[in-house]
Each structure stands twice: as C-alpha cells, then as structure tokens.
XYZ file of C-alpha atoms in Angstrom:
289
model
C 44.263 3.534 27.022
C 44.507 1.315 29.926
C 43.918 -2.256 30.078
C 40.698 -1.880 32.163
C 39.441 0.677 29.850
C 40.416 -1.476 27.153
C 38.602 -4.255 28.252
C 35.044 -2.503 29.046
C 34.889 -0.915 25.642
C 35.638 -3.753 23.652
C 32.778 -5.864 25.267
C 30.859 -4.570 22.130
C 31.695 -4.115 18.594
C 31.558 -0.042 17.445
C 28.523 -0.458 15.587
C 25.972 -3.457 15.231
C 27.218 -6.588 13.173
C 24.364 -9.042 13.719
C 21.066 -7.290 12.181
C 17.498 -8.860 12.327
C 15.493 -6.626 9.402
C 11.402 -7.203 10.510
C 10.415 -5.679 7.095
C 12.177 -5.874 3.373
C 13.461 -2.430 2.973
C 16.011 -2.235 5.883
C 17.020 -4.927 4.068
C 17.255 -3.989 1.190
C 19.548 -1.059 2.436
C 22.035 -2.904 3.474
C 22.580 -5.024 1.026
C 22.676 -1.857 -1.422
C 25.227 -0.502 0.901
C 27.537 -3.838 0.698
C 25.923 -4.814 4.056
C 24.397 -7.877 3.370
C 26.474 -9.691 5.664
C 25.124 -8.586 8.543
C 21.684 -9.558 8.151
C 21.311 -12.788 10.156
C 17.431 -12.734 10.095
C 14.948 -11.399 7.722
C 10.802 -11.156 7.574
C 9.446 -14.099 5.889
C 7.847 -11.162 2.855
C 11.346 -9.984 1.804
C 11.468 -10.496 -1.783
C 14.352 -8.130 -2.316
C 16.967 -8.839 -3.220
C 16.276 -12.855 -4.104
C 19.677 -13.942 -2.018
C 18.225 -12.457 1.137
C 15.690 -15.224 0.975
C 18.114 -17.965 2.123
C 18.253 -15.884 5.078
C 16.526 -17.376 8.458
C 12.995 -15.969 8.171
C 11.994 -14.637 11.592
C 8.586 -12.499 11.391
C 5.648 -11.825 9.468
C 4.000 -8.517 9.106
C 2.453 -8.257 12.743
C 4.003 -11.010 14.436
C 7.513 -12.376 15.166
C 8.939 -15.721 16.080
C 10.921 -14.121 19.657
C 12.898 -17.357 20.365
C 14.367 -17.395 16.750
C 15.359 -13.742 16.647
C 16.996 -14.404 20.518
C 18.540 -18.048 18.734
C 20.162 -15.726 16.277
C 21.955 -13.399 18.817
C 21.082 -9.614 17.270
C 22.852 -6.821 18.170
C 20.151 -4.752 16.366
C 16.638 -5.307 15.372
C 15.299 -2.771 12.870
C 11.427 -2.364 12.262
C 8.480 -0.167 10.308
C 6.110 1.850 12.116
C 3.612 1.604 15.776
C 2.324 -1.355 13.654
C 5.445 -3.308 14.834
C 4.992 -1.614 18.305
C 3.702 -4.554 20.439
C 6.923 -6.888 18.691
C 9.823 -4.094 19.407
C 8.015 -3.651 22.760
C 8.692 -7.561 23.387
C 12.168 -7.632 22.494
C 13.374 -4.542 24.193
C 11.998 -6.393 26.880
C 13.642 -9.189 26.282
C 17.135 -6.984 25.705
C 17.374 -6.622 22.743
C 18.457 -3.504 21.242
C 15.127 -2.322 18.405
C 15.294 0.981 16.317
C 11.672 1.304 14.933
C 11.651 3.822 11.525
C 8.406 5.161 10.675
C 8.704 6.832 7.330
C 5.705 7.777 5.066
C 7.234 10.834 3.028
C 9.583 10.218 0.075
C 12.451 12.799 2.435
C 11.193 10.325 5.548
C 12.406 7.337 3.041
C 15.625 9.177 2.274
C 16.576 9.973 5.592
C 15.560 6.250 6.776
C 18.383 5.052 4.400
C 20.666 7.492 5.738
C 19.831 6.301 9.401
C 20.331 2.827 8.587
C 24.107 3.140 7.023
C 24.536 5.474 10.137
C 23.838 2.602 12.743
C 25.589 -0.150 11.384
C 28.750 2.371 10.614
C 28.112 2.706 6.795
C 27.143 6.081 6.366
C 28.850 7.202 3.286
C 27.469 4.133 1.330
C 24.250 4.905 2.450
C 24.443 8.990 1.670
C 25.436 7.455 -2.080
C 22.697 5.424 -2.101
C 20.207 8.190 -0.889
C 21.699 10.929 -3.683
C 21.092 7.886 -6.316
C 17.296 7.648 -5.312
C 16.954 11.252 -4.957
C 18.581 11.581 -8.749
C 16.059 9.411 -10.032
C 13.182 11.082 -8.650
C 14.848 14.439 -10.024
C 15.125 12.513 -13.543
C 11.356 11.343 -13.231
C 9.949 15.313 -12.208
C 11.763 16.749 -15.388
C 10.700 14.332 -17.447
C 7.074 14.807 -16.409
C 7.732 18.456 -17.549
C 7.378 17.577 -20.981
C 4.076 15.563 -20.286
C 0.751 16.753 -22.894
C -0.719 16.799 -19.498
C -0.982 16.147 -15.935
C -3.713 13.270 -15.530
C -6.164 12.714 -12.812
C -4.763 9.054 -10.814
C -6.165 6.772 -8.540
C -3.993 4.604 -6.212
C -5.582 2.268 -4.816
C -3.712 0.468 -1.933
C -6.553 -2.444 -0.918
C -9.647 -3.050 -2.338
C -12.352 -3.872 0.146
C -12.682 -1.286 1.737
C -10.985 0.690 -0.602
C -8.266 2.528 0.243
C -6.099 5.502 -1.846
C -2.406 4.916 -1.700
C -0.237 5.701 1.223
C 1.654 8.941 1.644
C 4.882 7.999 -0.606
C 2.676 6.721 -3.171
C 0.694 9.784 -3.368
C 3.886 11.674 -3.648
C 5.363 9.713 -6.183
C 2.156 9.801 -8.803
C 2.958 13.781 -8.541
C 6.395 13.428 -9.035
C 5.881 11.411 -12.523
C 3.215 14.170 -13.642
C 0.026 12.941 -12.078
C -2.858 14.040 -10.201
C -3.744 11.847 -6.965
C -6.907 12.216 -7.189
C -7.068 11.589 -3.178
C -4.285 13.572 -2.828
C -5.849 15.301 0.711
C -5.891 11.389 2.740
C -2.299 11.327 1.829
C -1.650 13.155 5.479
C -3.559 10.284 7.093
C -0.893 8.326 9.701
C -2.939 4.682 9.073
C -4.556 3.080 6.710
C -8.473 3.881 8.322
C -7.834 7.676 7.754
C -7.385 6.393 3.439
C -10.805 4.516 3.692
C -12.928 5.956 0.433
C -16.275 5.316 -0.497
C -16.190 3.613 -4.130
C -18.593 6.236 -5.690
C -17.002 9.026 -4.203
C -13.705 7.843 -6.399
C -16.032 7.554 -8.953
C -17.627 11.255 -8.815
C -13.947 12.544 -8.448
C -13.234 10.828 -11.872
C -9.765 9.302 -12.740
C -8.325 9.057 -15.918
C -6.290 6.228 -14.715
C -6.189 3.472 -11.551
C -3.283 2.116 -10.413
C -3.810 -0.920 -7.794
C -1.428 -2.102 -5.973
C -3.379 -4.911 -3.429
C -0.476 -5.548 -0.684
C 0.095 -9.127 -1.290
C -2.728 -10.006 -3.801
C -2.536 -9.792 -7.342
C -5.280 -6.801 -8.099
C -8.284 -8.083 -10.458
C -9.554 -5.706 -12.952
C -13.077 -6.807 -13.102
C -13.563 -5.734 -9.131
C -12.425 -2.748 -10.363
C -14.289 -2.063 -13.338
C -17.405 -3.333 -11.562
C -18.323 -0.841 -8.329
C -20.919 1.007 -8.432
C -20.835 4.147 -10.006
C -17.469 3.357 -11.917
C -18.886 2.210 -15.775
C -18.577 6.307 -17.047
C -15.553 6.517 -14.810
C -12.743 7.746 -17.243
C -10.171 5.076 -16.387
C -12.448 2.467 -17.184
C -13.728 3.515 -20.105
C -10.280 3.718 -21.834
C -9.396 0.844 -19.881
C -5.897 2.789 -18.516
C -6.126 0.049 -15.446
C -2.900 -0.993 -14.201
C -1.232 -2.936 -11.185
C 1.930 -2.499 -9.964
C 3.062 -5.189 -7.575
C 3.334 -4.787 -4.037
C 6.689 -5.762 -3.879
C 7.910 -2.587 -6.070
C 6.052 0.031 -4.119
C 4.345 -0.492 -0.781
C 7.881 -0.947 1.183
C 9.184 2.379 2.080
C 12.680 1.999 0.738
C 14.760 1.359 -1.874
C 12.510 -0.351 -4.593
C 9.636 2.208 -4.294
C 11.911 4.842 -5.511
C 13.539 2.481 -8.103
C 11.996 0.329 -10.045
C 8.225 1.199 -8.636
C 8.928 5.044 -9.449
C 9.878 3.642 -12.874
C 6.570 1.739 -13.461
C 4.474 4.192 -12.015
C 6.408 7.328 -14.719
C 5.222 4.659 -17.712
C 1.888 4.746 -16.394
C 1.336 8.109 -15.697
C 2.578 8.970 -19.189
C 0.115 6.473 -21.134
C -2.525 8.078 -19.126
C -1.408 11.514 -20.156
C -0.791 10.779 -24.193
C -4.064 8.647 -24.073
C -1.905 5.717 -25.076
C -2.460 2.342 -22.945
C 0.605 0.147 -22.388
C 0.205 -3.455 -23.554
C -2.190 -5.887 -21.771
C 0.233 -9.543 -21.281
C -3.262 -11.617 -21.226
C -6.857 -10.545 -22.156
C -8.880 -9.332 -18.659
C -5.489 -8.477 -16.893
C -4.624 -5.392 -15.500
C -2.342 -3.663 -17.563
C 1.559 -3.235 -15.839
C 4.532 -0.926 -16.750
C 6.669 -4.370 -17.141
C 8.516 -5.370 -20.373
C-alpha cells in the first residue's frame, strides 16, 4: 500500500472506539462483550452494570446534553427508537456519526446485540452473548412445559392511563407459560396503540398482574382499586407482582436475563396457585430473593 493510501485510510480507526450509549442496553452490550472501554458517555438512567455509572452522563430519555456528547469526541452514538429521532437528527447534523436500533421483538433484541458487536468490531463476543440469551429463553419455554397450566397475565407497563406491556414483554409472559391477556396490542409500534380501558382488563380477567411502572415503584392499592377489578382473579388471590423497570423495559440484555427469570417465578406461582412471598405487608409481591 502506498504512503498516500496509507495515510487516507488511517485517518479513522477500523471500527468505532469512542461510543456515546443514549439508552442502558447498548450499554449493557458492550460491556457483556468486554467493551466497556469504549463507552465514553452514557444516559443518566443506566443502572446496568453499576460501574457504567461513573461514566459521564450525557442524556435523559427524550433529551440530550449536545455540547457534552461533542466535549466527549464520539465516533459513534447509538440510540432506541423514532422516540430518540429529533436527538440523532441533531447530532447527525452536527456530524456525528448515530445508528438508531428500534427493536420491540425478543429476535429484534437478539439481532440488536448482534449489530452492536458488529459495529464496534466485536462480533463473535456478541454472537456468544446472543446464543446465551437465546439458551435461556429455550431453558424458560421447556420449563413452562411442565406448568399445571398456562395462566391468564396482565402486564401492565404504566398505570394512568393504563397501558399492557410492550411487545418483548408480551412475548416473554408466553415464553414462561403465560397468557397475555392483551396479547393482540402487542403489534402496536407506541405506547398510545397499548392504551386499555381499566374495566375492559377487568372483564378479560387475569389470574395474575405484573406491573412494571417505568421508573416508579408500582403501588398495589391503585391496582387493586379500579373500577371493576374487586372479583378480578388476580386480586382476589392477591398474585400482584412488580418487576422493576430496570430488569425488563430496556430491550437488551437484562430483559432476557434476570427479568425473564422473575417474570418464569411469577408465571409459575400464578399457575400452581401458590403466591411468592410479600417482603412488607401492602407491597406488591416480586420474584426477588
């Protein structure tokens, strides 16, 4: 190769070595994938894993601090969904290079953590990571084989209005042997098209709620008291649960790890008619030991 040659294609590294994550399960990724190190900016939610939060915080949900994320020199942004539209919009403007995953199915997940090892040149990693995910769900659908039954589950996503779970949710209640009970909204894009009338839940009668209120702790007594819901199933054999946001409403690594994990102990109370243990009297009951 000549020198001039030389010179123009080393003006960049091969793949991306200073990554901005907007949302926690990009991050997540990459630290899975023994990428951590190139994460030089993280959103100011990312919980996972607890050393990412000495990172430099850049963005919220919906908004982003531009100068900080320019400050910090990126050669890649990475970002969930048109909600984080108007931001990648901004910065492409701005030039910065922004890849923008929009995953809602469980395979959509999978393939997002293939993607991610792809573009910062850790794909086999990432393809190990994705087959240990994908075992786990495998693990979770035979065990539900051997459920008494297959339950009727509401998961509630917010609370007011009330909204059923989003797409990988829904598939992952059927994957541990339940019903979702909204199972048809699960096709819905946003969060409007999951909007359900409280008594309409009610008429379709759960045997057991799961709530997980994205960054609020879920309180059983709204639950318990909307209208139409005291001969609801779930309530009456108080099989009420949260699982926290932070386990299952990113689209990555934790949903189909440790949320996957709660949600199988949940579904199979519901199903043997056996509530887990409450930690303190008028909690929602969790899958947590």
């Amino acid at each position: 190769m000549n020198a001039q040659l030389s010179a123009l294609l080393s003006s960049a590294p091969r793949h991306p070595r200073r990554v901005v994550c907007l949302t926690e399960e990009t991050t997540e990724v990459l630290y899975r994938i023994g990428a951590g190190d190139l994460v030089v900016g993280v959103s100011g939610f990312t919980v996972r894993p607890p050393e990412a939060r000495r990172k430099p915080r850049v963005s919220s949900f919906l908004d982003a601090n531009f100068e900080r994320i320019l400050e910090l020199k990126p050669d890649l942004v990475l970002g969930f969904s048109d909600l984080q539209a108007d931001i990648g919009r901004e910065l492409c403007k701005r030039g910065v290079p922004v890849y923008l995953f929009n995953q809602r199915s469980l395979a959509e997940i999978l393939q997002a953590v293939r993607l991610t090892g792809a573009l910062v040149g850790r794909a086999e990693p990432a393809e190990a990571l994705a087959v240990e995910l994908e075992k786990n769900l495998e693990r979770h659908s035979d065990a539900a084989q051997s459920l008494p039954k297959r339950p009727r589950i509401f998961f509630e996503e917010w609370h007011e209005p009330l909204i059923s779970g989003i797409r990988w949710c829904s598939e992952l209640v059927e994957v541990v042997g339940g019903v979702d009970v909204c199972q048809e909204s699960r096709a819905s894009q946003g969060a409007k098209g999951r909007i359900f009338d409280p008594e309409e839940v009610a008429r379709r009668d759960p045997e057991g709620v799961i709530a997980s209120w994205c960054g609020r702790k879920a309180r059983r007594e709204k639950i318990a008291s909307r209208p139409g819901w005291a001969g609801v199933r779930a309530v009456l054999d108080d099989q009420l649960y949260e699982v926290r946001s932070s386990y299952i409403l990113q689209p990555g690594p934790a949903a189909l790890s440790d949320g996957v994990d709660q949600l199988a102990r949940i579904v199979a109370a519901v199903a043997k008619g056996e509530p887990l243990p409450m930690a303190r009297p008028g909690d929602l009951r969790t899958a947590l030991t």
